[in-house]
C-alpha positions as a printed NumPy array, in Angstrom:
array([[ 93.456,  64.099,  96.369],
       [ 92.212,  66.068,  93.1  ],
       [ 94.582,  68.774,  92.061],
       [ 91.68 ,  71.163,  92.712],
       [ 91.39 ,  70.352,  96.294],
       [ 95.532,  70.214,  97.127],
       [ 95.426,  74.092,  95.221],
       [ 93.075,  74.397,  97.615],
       [ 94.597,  73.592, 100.256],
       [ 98.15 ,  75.054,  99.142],
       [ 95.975,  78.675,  99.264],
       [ 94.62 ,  77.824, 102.795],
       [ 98.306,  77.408, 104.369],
       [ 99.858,  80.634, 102.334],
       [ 97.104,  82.285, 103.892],
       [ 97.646,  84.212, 106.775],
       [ 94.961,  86.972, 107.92 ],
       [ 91.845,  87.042, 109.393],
       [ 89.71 ,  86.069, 105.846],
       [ 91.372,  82.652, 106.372],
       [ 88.25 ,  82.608, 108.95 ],
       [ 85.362,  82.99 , 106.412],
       [ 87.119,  80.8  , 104.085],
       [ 87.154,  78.169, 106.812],
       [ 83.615,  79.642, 107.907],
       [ 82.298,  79.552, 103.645],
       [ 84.293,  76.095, 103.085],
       [ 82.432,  74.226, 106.491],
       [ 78.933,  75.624, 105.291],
       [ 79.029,  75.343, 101.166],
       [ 78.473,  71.403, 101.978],
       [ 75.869,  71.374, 104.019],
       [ 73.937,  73.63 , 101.579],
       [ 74.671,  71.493,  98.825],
       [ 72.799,  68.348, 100.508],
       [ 69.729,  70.949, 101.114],
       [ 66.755,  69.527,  99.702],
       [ 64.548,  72.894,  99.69 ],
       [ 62.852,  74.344,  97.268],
       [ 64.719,  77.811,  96.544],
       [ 63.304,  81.118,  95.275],
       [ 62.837,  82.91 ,  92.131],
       [ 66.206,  84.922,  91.736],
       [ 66.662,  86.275,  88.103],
       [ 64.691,  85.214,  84.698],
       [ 66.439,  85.051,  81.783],
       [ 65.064,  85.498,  78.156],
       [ 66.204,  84.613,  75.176],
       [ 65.467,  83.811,  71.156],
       [ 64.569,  80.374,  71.874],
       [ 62.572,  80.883,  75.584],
       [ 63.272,  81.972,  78.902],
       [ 64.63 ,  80.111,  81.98 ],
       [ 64.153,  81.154,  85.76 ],
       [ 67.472,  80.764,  88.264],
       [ 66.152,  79.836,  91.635],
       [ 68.354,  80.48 ,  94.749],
       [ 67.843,  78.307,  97.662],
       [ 67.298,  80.161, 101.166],
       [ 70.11 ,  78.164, 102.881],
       [ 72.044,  79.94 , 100.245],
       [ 70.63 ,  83.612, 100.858],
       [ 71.503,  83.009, 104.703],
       [ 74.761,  81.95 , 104.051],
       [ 75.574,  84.937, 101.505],
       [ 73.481,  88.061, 104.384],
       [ 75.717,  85.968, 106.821],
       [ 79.237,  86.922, 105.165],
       [ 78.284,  90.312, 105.041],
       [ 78.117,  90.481, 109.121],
       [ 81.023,  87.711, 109.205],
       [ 84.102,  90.667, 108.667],
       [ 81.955,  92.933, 111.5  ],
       [ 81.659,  89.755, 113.836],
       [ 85.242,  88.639, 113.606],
       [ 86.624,  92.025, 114.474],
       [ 84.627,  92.562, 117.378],
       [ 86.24 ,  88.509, 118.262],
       [ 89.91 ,  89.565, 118.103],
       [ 92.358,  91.996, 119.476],
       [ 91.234,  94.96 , 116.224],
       [ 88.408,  96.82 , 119.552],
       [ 91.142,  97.3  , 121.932],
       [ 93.877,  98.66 , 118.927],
       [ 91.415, 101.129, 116.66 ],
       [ 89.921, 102.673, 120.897],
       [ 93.197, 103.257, 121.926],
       [ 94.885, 104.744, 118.486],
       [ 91.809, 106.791, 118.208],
       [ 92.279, 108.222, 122.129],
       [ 95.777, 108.835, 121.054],
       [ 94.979, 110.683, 118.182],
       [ 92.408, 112.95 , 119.945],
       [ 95.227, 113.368, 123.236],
       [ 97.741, 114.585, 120.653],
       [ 94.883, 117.285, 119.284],
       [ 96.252, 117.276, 115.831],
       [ 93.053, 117.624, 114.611],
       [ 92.632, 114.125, 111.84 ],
       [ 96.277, 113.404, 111.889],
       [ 96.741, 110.655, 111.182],
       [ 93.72 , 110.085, 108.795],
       [ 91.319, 107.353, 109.641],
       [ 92.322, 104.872, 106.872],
       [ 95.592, 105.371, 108.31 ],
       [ 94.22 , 104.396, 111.788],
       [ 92.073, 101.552, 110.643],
       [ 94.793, 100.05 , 108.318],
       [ 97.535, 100.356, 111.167],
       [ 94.842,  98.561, 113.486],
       [ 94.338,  95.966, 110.893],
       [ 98.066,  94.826, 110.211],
       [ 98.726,  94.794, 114.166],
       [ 95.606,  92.907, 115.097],
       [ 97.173,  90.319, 112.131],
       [100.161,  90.574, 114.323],
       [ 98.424,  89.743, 117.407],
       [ 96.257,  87.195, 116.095],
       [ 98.88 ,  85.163, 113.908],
       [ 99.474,  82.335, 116.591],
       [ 95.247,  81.886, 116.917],
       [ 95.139,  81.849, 112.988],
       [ 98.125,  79.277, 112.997],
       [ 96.015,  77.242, 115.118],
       [ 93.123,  77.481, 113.601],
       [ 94.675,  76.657, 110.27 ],
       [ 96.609,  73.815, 111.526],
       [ 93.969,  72.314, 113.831],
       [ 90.509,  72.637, 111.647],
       [ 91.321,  74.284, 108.32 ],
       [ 94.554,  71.45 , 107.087],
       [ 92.776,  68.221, 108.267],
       [ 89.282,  69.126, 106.374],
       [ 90.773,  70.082, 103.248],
       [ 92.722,  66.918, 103.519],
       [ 89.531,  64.913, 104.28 ],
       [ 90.147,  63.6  , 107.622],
       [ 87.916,  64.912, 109.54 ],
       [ 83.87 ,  66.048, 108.648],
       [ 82.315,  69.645, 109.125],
       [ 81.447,  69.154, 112.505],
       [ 84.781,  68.382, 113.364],
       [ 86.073,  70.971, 111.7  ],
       [ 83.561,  73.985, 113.429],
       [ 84.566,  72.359, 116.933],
       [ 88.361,  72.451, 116.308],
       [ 88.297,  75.824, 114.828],
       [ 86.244,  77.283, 117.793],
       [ 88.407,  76.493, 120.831],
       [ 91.506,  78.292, 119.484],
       [ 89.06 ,  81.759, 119.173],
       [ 87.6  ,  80.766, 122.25 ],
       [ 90.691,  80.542, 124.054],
       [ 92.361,  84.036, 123.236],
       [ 88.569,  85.797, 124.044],
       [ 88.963,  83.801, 127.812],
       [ 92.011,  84.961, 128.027],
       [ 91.236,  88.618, 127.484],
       [ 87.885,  88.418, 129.05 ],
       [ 87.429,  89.67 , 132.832],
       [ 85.65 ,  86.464, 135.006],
       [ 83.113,  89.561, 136.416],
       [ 81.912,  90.763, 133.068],
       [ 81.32 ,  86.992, 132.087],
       [ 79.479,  86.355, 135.154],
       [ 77.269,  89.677, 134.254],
       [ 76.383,  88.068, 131.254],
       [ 75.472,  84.83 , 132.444],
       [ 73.547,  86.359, 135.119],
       [ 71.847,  88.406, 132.387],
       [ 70.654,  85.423, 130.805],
       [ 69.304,  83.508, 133.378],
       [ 71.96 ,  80.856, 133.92 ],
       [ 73.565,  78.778, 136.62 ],
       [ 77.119,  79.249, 135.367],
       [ 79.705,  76.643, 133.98 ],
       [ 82.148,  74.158, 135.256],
       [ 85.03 ,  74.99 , 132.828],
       [ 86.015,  78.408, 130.965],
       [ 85.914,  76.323, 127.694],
       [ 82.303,  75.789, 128.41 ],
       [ 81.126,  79.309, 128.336],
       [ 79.302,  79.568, 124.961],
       [ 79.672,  82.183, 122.109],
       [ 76.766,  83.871, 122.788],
       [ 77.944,  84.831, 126.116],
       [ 81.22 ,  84.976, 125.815],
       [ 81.471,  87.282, 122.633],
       [ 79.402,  90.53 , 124.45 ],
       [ 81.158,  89.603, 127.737],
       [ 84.992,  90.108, 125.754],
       [ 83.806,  93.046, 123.274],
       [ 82.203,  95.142, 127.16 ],
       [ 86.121,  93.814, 128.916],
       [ 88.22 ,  94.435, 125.655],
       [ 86.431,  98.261, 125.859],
       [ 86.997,  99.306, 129.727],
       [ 90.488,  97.994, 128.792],
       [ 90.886, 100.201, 125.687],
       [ 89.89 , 103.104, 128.183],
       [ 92.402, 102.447, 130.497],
       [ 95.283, 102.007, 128.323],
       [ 93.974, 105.241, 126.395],
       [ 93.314, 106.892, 130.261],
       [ 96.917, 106.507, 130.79 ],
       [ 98.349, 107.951, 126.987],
       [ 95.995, 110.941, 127.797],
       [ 98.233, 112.059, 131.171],
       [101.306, 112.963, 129.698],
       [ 99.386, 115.598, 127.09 ],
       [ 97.145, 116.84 , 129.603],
       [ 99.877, 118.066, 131.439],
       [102.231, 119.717, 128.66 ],
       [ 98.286, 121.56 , 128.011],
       [ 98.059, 122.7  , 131.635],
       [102.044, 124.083, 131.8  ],
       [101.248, 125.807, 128.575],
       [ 97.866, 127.516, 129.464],
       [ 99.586, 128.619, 133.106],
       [102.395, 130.123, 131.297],
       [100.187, 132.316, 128.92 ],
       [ 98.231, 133.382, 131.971],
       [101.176, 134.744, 133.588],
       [101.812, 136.285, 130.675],
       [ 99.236, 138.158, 130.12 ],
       [ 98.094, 136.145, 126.761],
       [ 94.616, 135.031, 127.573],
       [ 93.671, 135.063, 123.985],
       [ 95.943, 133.179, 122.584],
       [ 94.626, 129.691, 122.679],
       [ 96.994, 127.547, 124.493],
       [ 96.282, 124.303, 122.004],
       [ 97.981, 125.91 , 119.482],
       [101.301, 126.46 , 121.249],
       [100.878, 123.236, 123.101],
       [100.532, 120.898, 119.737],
       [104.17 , 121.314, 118.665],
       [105.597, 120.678, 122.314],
       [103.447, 117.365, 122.379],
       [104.549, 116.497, 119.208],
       [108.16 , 116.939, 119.889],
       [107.783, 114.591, 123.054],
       [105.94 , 112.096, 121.301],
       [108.498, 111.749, 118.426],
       [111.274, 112.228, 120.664],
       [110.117, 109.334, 122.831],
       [109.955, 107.651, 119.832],
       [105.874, 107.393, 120.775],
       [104.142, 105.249, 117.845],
       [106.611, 102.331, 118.821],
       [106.53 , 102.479, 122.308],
       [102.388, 102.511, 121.945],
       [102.091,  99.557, 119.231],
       [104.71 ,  97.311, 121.252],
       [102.562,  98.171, 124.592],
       [ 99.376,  96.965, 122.898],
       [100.808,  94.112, 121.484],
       [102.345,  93.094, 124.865],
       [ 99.287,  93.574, 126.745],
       [ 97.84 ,  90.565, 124.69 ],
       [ 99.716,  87.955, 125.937],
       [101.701,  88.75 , 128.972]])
């Protein structure tokens, strides 16, 4: 093994987030475009004292670069980030503190705790698909049909049997004998619609305990008398006290993890 491809591969197993999925994604489709035969494009000209020279860029290429771009987009909407950023944004909006916390504070929380969540899928992924074709073993193919079933399993697991029948339904099929025949095109919409009624829920339930501290408060200032005073702004430090004293962020990130893998 070159020394390039074992620096390689000593990257790929320090690596431990969800970009080790375009790498693997990148590293399974750079060969195939390098065996591409096809003419490419005009992509930049460059002049000089002694002439000019044209760089072409192939269109297997193009695709492969306007497919990264949606790759980060794709792979969220594939793991456990839908269900997190929902239900910290439903929390945010029960505690009515207005954009505390911030949304890069949201989105970076949601981030590091989908990581969290999907670190055994990852492992798999790595160990399965990622290790064996840097070491040569196995071929691209291979590779993209190893690294699949890992994803594939954690989306069955979160996906509800009635919203993948929907979707087969939708598209005309017959169904399948086995989950792990399901494909991606159905099963990706069918976990994204399940992963979002359960975000609801979970965020239906964090919304109850506010509600009511908002509802005491506004009865109180109508027996008083104090129908202008707006009753979210006496009710926001009560619901802040509870939340803090219920020590509320870590009850909240331990139930989402949890509700992963029960």
């Amino acid at each position: 093994m070159s020394a390039a491809r074992r620096t390689r591969c000593v990257r790929t197993r320090r690596s431990g987030s969800p970009v080790t999925l375009l790498w693997m994604l990148a590293a399974l489709g750079l060969p195939l475009l390098a065996q591409a035969a096809t003419p490419g494009i005009p992509a930049f000209a460059v002049q000089s004292s002694g002439g000019g020279q044209t760089y072409t860029l192939t269109i297997q290429l193009l695709a492969l670069m306007t497919a990264i771009t949606l790759l980060p987009a794709a792979l969220l909407m594939m793991t456990a980030f839908t269900r997190i950023i929902i239900v910290l944004s439903i929390l945010r909006q029960a505690l009515g503190a207005g954009q505390s916390p911030p949304n890069q504070v949201l989105i970076g929380l949601a981030l590091f705790l989908t990581l969290f969540v999907m670190s055994p899928v990852i492992d798999k992924i790595r160990t399965d698909a990622i290790a064996p074709y840097m070491a040569g073993s196995i071929d691209t193919s291979a590779a993209l049909e190893r690294g699949v079933v890992p994803l594939k399993t954690f989306m069955l697991e979160q996906t509800r049997e009635s919203d993948i029948a929907a979707f087969v339904r939708m598209s005309g099929g017959k169904g399948y004998a086995t989950a792990q025949e399901v494909p991606l095109t159905i099963l990706a919409p069918a976990f994204v619609t399940s992963e979002l009624k359960t975000a609801f829920q979970i965020g239906f339930l964090l919304f109850i305990p506010f509600v009511i501290i908002d509802l005491v408060v506004a009865s109180v200032l109508m027996s008083m008398g104090m129908m202008m005073l707006s009753p979210v702004l006496i009710s926001l430090p009560f619901k802040l006290m509870l939340f803090v004293l219920v020590d509320g962020w870590t009850l909240v990130m331990g139930s989402l993890a949890s509700s992963f893998y029960h």
